[in-house]
Coordinates of C-alpha atoms in Angstrom, one line a residue:
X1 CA -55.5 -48.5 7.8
X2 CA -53.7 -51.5 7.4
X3 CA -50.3 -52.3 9.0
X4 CA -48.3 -52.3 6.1
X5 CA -49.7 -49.0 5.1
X6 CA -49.1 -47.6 8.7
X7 CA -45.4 -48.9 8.4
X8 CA -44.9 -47.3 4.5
X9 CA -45.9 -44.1 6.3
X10 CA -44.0 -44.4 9.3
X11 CA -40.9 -44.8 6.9
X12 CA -41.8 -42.0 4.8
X13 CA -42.3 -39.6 8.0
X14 CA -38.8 -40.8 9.3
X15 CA -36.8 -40.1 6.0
X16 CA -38.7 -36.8 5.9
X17 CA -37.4 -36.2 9.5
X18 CA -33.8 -37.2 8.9
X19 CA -33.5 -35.0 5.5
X20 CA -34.6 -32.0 7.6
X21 CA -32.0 -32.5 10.5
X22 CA -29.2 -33.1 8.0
X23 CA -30.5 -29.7 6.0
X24 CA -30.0 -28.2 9.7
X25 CA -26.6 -29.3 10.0
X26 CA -25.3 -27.0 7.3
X27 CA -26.6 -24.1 8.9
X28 CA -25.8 -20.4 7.8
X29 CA -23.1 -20.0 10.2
X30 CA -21.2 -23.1 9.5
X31 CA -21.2 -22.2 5.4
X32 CA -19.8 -18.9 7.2
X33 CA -17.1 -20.6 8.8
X34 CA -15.9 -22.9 6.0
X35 CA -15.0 -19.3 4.1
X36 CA -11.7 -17.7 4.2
X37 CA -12.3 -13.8 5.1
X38 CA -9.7 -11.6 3.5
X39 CA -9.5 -8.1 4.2
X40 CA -8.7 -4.9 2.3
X41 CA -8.0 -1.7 4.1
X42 CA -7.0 1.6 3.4
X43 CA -7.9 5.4 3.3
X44 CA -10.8 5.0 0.8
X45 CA -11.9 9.1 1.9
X46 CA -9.7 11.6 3.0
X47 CA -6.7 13.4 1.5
X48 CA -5.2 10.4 0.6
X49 CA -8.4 8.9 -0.8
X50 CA -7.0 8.5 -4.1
X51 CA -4.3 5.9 -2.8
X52 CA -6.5 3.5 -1.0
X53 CA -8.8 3.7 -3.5
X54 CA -5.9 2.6 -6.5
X55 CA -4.6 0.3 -4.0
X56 CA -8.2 -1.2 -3.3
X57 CA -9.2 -1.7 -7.0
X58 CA -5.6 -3.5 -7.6
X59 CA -6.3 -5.5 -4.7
X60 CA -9.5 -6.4 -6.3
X61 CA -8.3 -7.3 -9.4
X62 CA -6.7 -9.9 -8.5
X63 CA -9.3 -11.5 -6.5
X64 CA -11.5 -11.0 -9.7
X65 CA -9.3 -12.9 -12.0
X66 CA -8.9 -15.6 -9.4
X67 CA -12.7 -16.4 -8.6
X68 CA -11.9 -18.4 -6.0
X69 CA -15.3 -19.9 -4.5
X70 CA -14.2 -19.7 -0.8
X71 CA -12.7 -16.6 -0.5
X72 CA -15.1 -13.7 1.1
X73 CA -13.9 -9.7 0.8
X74 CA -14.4 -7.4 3.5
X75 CA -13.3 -3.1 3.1
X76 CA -12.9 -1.0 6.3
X77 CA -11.7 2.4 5.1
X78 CA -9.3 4.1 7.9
X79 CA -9.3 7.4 6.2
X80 CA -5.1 7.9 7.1
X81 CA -5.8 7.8 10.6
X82 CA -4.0 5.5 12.9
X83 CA -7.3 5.3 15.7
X84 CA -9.6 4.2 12.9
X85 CA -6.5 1.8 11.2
X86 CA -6.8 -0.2 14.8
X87 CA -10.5 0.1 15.3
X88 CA -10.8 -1.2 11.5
X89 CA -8.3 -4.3 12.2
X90 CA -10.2 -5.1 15.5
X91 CA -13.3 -4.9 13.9
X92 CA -12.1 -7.6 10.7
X93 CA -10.5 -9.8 13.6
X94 CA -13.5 -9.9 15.7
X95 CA -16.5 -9.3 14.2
X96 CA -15.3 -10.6 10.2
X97 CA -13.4 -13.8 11.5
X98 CA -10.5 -12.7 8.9
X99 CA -7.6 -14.3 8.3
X100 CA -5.4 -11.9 6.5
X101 CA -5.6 -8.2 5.3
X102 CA -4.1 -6.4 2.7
X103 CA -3.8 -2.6 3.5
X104 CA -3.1 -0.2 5.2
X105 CA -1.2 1.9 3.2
X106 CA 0.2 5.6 5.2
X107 CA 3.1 3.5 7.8
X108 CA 1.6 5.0 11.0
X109 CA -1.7 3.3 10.4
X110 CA 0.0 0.3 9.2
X111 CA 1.8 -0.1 12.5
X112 CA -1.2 1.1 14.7
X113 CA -3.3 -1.8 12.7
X114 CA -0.4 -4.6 13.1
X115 CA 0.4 -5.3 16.6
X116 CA -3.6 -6.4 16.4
X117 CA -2.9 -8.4 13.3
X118 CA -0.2 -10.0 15.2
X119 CA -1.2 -11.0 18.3
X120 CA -4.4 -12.4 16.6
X121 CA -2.2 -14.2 13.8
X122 CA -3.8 -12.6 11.2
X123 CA -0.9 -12.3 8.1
X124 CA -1.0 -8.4 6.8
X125 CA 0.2 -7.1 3.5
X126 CA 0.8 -3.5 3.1
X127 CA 0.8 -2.3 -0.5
X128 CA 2.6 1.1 0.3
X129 CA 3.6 1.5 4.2
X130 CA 7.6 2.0 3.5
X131 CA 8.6 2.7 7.2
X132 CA 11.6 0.7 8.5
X133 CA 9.8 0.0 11.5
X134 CA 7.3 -2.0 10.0
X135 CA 10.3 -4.9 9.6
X136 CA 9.9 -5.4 13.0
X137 CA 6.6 -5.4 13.8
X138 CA 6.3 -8.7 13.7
X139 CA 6.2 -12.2 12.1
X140 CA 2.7 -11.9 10.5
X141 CA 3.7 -8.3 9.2
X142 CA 4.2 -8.3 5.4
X143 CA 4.7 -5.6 2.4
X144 CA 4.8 -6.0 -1.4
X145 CA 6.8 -2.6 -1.3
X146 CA 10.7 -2.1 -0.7
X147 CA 11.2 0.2 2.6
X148 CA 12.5 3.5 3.0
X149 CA 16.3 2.6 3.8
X150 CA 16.6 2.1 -0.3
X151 CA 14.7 4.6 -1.6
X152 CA 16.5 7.0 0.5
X153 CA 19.9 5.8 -0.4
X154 CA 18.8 6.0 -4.1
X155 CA 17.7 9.9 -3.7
X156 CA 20.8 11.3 -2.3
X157 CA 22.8 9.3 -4.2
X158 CA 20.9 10.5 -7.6
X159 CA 21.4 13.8 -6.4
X160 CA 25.2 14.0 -5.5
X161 CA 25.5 12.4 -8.9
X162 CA 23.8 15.1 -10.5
X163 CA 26.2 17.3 -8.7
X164 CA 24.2 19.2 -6.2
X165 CA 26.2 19.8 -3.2
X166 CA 23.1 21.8 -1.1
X167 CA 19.8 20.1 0.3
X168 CA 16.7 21.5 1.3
X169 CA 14.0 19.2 2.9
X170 CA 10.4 19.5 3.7
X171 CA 8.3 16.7 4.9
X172 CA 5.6 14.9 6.6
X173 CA 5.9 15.2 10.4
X174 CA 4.8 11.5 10.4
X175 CA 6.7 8.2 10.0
X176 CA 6.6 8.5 7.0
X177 CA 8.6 11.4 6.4
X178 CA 10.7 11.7 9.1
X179 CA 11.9 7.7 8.1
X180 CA 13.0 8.7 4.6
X181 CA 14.0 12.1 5.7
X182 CA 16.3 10.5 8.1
X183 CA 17.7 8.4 5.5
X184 CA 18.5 10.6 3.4
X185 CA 20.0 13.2 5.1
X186 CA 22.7 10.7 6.4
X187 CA 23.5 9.6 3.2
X188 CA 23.7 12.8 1.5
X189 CA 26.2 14.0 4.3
X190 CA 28.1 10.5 4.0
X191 CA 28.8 11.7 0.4
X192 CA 29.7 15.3 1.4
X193 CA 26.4 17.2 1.1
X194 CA 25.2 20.2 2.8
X195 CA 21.4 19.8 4.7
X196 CA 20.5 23.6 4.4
X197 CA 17.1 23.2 5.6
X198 CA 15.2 20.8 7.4
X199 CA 11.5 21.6 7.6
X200 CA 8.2 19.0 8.6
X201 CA 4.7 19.8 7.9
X202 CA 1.2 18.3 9.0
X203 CA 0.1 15.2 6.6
X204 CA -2.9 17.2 4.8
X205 CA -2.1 20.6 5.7
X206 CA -2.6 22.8 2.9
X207 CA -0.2 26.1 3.6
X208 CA 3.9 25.5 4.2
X209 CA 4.4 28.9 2.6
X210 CA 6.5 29.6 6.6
X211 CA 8.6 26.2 6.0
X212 CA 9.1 27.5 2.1
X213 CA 10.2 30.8 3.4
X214 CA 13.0 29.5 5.1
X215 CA 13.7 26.8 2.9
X216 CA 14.2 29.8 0.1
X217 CA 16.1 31.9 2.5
X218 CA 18.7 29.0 2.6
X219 CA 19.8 28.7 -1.0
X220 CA 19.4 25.4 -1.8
X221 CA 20.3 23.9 -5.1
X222 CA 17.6 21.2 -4.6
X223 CA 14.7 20.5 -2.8
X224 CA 13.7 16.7 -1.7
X225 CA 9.7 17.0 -0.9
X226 CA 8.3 14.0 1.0
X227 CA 4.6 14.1 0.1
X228 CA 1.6 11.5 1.2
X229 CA -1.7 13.4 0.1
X230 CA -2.0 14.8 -3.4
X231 CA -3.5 17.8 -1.7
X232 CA -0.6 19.0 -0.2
X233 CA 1.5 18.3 -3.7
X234 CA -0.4 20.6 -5.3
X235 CA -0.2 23.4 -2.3
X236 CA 3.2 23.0 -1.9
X237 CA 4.6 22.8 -5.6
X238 CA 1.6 25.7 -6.3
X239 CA 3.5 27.6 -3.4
X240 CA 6.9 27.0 -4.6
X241 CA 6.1 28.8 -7.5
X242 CA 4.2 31.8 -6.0
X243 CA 7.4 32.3 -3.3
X244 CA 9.5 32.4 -6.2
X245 CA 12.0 29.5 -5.2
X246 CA 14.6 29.0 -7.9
X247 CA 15.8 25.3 -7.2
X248 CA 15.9 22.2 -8.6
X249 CA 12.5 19.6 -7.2
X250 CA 12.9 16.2 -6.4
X251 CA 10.3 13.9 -4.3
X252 CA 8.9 10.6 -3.1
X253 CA 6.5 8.7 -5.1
X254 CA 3.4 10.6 -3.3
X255 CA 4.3 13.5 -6.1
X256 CA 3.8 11.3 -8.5
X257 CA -0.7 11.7 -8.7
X258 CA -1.9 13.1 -11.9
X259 CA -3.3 16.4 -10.0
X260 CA 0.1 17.9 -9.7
X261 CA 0.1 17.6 -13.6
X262 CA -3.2 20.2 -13.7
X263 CA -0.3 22.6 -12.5
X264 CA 0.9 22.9 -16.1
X265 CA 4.6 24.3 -16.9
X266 CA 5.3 25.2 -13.6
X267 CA 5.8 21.8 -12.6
X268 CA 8.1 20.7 -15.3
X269 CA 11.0 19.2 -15.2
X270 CA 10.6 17.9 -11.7
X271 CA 12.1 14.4 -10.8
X272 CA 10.6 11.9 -8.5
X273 CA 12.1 8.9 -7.1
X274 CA 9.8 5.8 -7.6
X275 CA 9.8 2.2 -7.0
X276 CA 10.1 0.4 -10.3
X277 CA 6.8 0.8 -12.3
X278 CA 4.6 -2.0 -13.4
X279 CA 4.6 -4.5 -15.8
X280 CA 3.2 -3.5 -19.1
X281 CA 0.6 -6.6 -18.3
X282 CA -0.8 -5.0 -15.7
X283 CA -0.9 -1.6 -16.8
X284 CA -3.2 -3.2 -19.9
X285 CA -5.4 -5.2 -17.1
X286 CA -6.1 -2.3 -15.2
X287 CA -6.8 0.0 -18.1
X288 CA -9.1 -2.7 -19.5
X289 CA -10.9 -2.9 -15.5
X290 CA -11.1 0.7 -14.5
X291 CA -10.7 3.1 -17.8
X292 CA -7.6 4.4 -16.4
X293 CA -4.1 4.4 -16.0
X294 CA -2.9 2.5 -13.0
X295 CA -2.0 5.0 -10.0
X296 CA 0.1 4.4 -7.8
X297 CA 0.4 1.2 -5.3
X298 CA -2.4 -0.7 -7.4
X299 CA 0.4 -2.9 -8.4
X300 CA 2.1 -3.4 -5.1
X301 CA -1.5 -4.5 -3.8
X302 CA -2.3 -6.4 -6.5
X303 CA 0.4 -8.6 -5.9
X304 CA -0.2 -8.2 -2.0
X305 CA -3.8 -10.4 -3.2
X306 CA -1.9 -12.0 -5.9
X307 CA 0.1 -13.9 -2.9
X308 CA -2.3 -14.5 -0.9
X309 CA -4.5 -16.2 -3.5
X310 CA -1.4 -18.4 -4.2
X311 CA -1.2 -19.3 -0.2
X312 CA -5.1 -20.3 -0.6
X313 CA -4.7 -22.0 -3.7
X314 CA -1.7 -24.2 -2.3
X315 CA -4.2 -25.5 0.7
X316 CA -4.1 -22.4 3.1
X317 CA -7.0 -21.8 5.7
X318 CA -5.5 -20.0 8.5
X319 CA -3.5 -16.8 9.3
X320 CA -0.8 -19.0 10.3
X321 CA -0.9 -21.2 7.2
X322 CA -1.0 -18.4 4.8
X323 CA 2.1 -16.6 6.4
X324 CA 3.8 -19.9 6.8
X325 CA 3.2 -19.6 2.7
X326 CA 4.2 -16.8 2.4
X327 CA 7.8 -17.2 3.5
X328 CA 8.3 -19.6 1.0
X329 CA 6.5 -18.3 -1.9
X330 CA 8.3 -16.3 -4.6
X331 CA 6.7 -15.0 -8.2
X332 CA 7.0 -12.5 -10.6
X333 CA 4.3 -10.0 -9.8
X334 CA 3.0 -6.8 -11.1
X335 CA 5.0 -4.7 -9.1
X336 CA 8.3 -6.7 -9.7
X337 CA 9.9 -10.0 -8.3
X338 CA 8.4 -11.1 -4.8
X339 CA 10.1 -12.6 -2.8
X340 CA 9.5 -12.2 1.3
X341 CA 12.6 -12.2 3.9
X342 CA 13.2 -12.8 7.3
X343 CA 11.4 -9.8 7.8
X344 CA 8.3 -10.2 5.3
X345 CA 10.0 -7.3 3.3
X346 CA 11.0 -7.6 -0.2
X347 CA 14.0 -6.0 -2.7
X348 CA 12.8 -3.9 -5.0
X349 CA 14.4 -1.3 -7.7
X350 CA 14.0 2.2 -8.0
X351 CA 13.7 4.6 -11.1
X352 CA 13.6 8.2 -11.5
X353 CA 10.5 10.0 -13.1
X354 CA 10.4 13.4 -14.6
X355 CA 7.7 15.7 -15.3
X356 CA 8.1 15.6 -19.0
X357 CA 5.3 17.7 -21.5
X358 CA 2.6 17.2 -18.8
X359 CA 3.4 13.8 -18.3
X360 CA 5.5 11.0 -16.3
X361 CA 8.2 9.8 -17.7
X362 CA 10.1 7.3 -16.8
X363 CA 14.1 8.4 -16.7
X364 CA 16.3 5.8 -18.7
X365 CA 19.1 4.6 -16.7

């Protein structure tokens, strides 16, 4: 072979060489790296399956319309239990390499889940966890949902407007419900109410006729039901009716689940207290997405994604960059206007829903 043949091959071997190790460089794991991990968690099974699940496709949505190219999704589902909320948010930290997570939605598992979040600075959105301890837990803790301290106020005021003068509660033994229960009944005191009754059940349990008994033996003229699994709506409203209570039913947004409706007349009439519903845009994308009407908190997490895509879309990598963000983002979303404090929390109105011809209706102010 002649030299200058030898030294053509030579070159040819080298630039076969050097195209290989510069294939080697972008290995699997670095294309890994270069992607943002967001997470979405909730209770995708359980009895408040059909939350997470709303809350999930909103999320999802948004992510949809967005396409964005370096953005990967990972789901954990915590099924309303606070162990699995913190083994799902050390498992997204750790193993997923994520840098911020939308969920979780029932408050305890949001604030077993955030201390992780935090001291990992990972920025967390919760779509529905309305507990006045999540303000404080911490500067990477976030919600797209107004806390209980105004819902609460708007309850008992609505119902000292409306001239009732005698309370009865019944609620979730959780944060949750003893939050907004709290709330209430030192408002509707403040204003020169009667608390009557004050009764907590298990989240999921399926029997309060005992708490029902007593709340009937009380005479109240209304009843304020803090609810968090459609399950127990239906028991307890389906209970109300059997124990023959004659009072006037008012409740949280976890009444508000299109199974109570399957109770026919005997749940008309009843009034819930809401966070203002969604646009009339979104209610038209997520019919077009999913066949349905929107349940509740798909809005909330819509716009929990919604901000987040904006944080990514403005140059975003990090936990820390997206909350940093975050604090100074502010948009008209789904759910209403965002706009984060101090405290990652955001105002947010409230309307009052009735039970109207097998139906929610929403009360005209």
């Amino acid at each position: 072979m002649r030299t200058g043949t030898i030294f053509i091959v030579i070159l040819v071997a080298l630039a076969i060489l050097f195209a290989a190790g510069c294939a080697d460089t972008e290995t699997p794991e670095e294309t890994e790296e270069e992607m943002i991990v967001v997470g979405i968690m909730g209770p995708y099974t359980g009895g408040a399956a059909v939350y997470g699940n709303a809350a999930k496709d909103g999320a999802m949505l948004a992510f949809e319309e967005a396409d964005l190219p370096n953005v990967r999704i990972v789901t954990e589902d915590t099924k309303s239990e606070t162990r699995e909320a913190a083994t799902a948010m050390n498992k997204m930290v750790s193993v997923d390499n994520v840098q911020a997570v939308i969920g979780d939605l029932i408050s305890a598992a949001t604030l077993a889940a955030a201390p992780i979040a935090e001291q990992n600075q990972v920025v967390m959105i919760s779509p529905a966890s309305t507990s006045t301890d999540i303000s404080d837990a911490g500067d990477y803790i976030f919600r797209t949902i107004p806390g209980d301290d105004g819902q609460g106020i708007f309850a008992a005021n609505t119902m000292h407007e409306r001239g009732f003068t005698k309370l009865a509660l019944l609620y979730t033994n959780d944060q949750y419900g003893n939050g907004l229960a709290g709330i209430i009944t030192e408002e509707f005191t403040a204003l020169g109410g009667e608390i009557v009754a004050d009764e907590t059940y298990e989240a999921g349990s399926s029997d309060m006729r005992t708490q029902l008994s007593k709340i009937k033996n009380s005479n109240p003229e209304v009843i304020y039901i803090v609810s968090n699994t459609p399950d127990s709506s239906v028991a307890l409203l389906r209970q109300i009716t059997e124990i023959g209570i004659d009072a006037n039913i008012y409740g949280s947004e976890g009444l508000k689940v299109a199974s109570i409706l399957e109770l026919g007349s005997s749940v008309e009439g009843i009034i819930i207290t809401s966070v203002s519903p969604e646009s009339e845009e979104f209610k038209q994308k997520y019919m077009d997405a999913y066949g349905e009407e929107a349940p509740a908190f798909a809005a909330q997490a819509y716009d929990a994604a919604r901000a987040i895509i904006m944080a990514i879309e403005q140059g975003a990598t990090t936990g820390e960059e997206i909350k940093n963000a975050l604090y100074e983002m502010e948009f008209d979303g789904a759910s209403g206007h965002i706009k984060f404090n101090e405290k990652g929390d955001v105002e947010g109105g409230y309307v009052l829903v009735e039970v109207q011809d097998g139906a929610f209706v929403t009360l005209e102010e």
